XYZ file of C-alpha atoms in Angstrom:
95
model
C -36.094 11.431 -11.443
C -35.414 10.195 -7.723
C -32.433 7.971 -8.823
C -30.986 10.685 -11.060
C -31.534 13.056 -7.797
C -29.769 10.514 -5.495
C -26.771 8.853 -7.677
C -23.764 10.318 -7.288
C -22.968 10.240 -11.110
C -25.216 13.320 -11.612
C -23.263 15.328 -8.629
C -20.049 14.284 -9.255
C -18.977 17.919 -9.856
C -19.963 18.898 -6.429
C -17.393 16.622 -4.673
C -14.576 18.607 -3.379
C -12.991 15.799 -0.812
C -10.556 13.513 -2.241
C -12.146 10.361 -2.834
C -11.352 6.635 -2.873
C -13.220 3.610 -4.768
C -12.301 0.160 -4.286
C -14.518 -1.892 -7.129
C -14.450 -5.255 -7.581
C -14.124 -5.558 -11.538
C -16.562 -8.885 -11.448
C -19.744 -7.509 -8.921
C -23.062 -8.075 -10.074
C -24.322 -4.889 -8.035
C -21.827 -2.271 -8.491
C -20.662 -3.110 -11.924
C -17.708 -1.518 -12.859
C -18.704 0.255 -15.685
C -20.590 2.253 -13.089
C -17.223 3.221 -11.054
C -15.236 4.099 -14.452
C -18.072 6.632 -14.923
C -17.898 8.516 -11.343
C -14.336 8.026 -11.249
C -14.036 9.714 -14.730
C -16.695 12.406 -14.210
C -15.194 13.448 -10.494
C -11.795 13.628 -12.518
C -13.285 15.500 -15.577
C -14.380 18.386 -12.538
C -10.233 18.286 -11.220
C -11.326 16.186 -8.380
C -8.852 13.528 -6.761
C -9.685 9.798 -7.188
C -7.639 6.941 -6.183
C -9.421 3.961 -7.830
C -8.514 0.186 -7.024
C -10.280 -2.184 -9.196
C -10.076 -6.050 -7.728
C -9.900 -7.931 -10.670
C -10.696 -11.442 -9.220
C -13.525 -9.994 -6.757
C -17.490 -9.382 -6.693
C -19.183 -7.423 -4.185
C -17.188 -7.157 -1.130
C -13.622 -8.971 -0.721
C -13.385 -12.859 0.079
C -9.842 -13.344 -0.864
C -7.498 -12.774 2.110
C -4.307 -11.104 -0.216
C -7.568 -8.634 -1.664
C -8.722 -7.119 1.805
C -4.960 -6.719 3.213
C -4.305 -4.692 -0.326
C -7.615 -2.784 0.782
C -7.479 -2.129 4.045
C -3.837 -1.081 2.680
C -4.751 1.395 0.105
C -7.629 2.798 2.867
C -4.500 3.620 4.967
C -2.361 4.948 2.634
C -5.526 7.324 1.194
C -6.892 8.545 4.628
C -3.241 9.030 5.642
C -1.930 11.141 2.433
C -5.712 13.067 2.941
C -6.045 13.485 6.732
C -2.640 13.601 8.176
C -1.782 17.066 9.621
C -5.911 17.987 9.182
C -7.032 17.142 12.248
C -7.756 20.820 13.719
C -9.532 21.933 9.872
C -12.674 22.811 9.350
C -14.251 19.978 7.440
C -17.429 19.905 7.452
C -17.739 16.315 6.684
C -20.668 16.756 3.995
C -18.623 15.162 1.655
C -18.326 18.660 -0.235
C-alpha cells in the first residue's frame, strides 16, 4: 500500500503541470515500460508530456551527443512552459 500511495502511476490524474521524461530505453532501475505507463496515463487525463526515450542509454546519460540532446530538450520544455510565467501563481506542488 505505501508504494501504491507514493508512485506517481496511481496519481497521474492529479498532475496539472506540463511534464517532461527523459528515459533511457536500456536502465535497469527505471525501466521503460514504467515511463510508457505514466506517460500514457498523464496523457489518458489530457495532461502534456514531452517524452525522450535514449535508446542507447541506462540510468543517467554517459554519451556526450545524449546529454547535449537533453540538456536541449530541458531548454526547449522549460522555455515553451515558463516563458512569459514568471509573475503566475504557481504553486510549485507539481499540481
Amino acid at each position: 500500500d505505501n508504494l501504491r500511495a507514493t508512485s506517481p502511476l496511481f496519481h497521474a490524474d492529479k498532475i496539472r503541470k506540463p511534464l517532461i521524461v527523459l528515459q533511457g530505453a536500456n536502465d535497469p532501475r527505471v525501466i521503460k515500460p514504467e515511463s510508457d505507463e505514466i506517460v500514457a496515463a498523464v496523457r489518458k487525463n489530457n495532461g502534456v508530456v514531452e517524452y525522450v526515450v535514449f535508446d542507447d542509454e541506462g540510468h543517467g546519460f554517459t554519451k556526450k551527443v545524449n546529454e547535449i540532446r537533453a540538456y536541449k530538450a530541458i531548454l526547449d520544455f522549460l522555455e515553451q512552459h515558463l516563458k512569459g510565467n514568471a509573475g503566475s501563481s504557481n504553486s510549485g506542488d507539481g499540481k
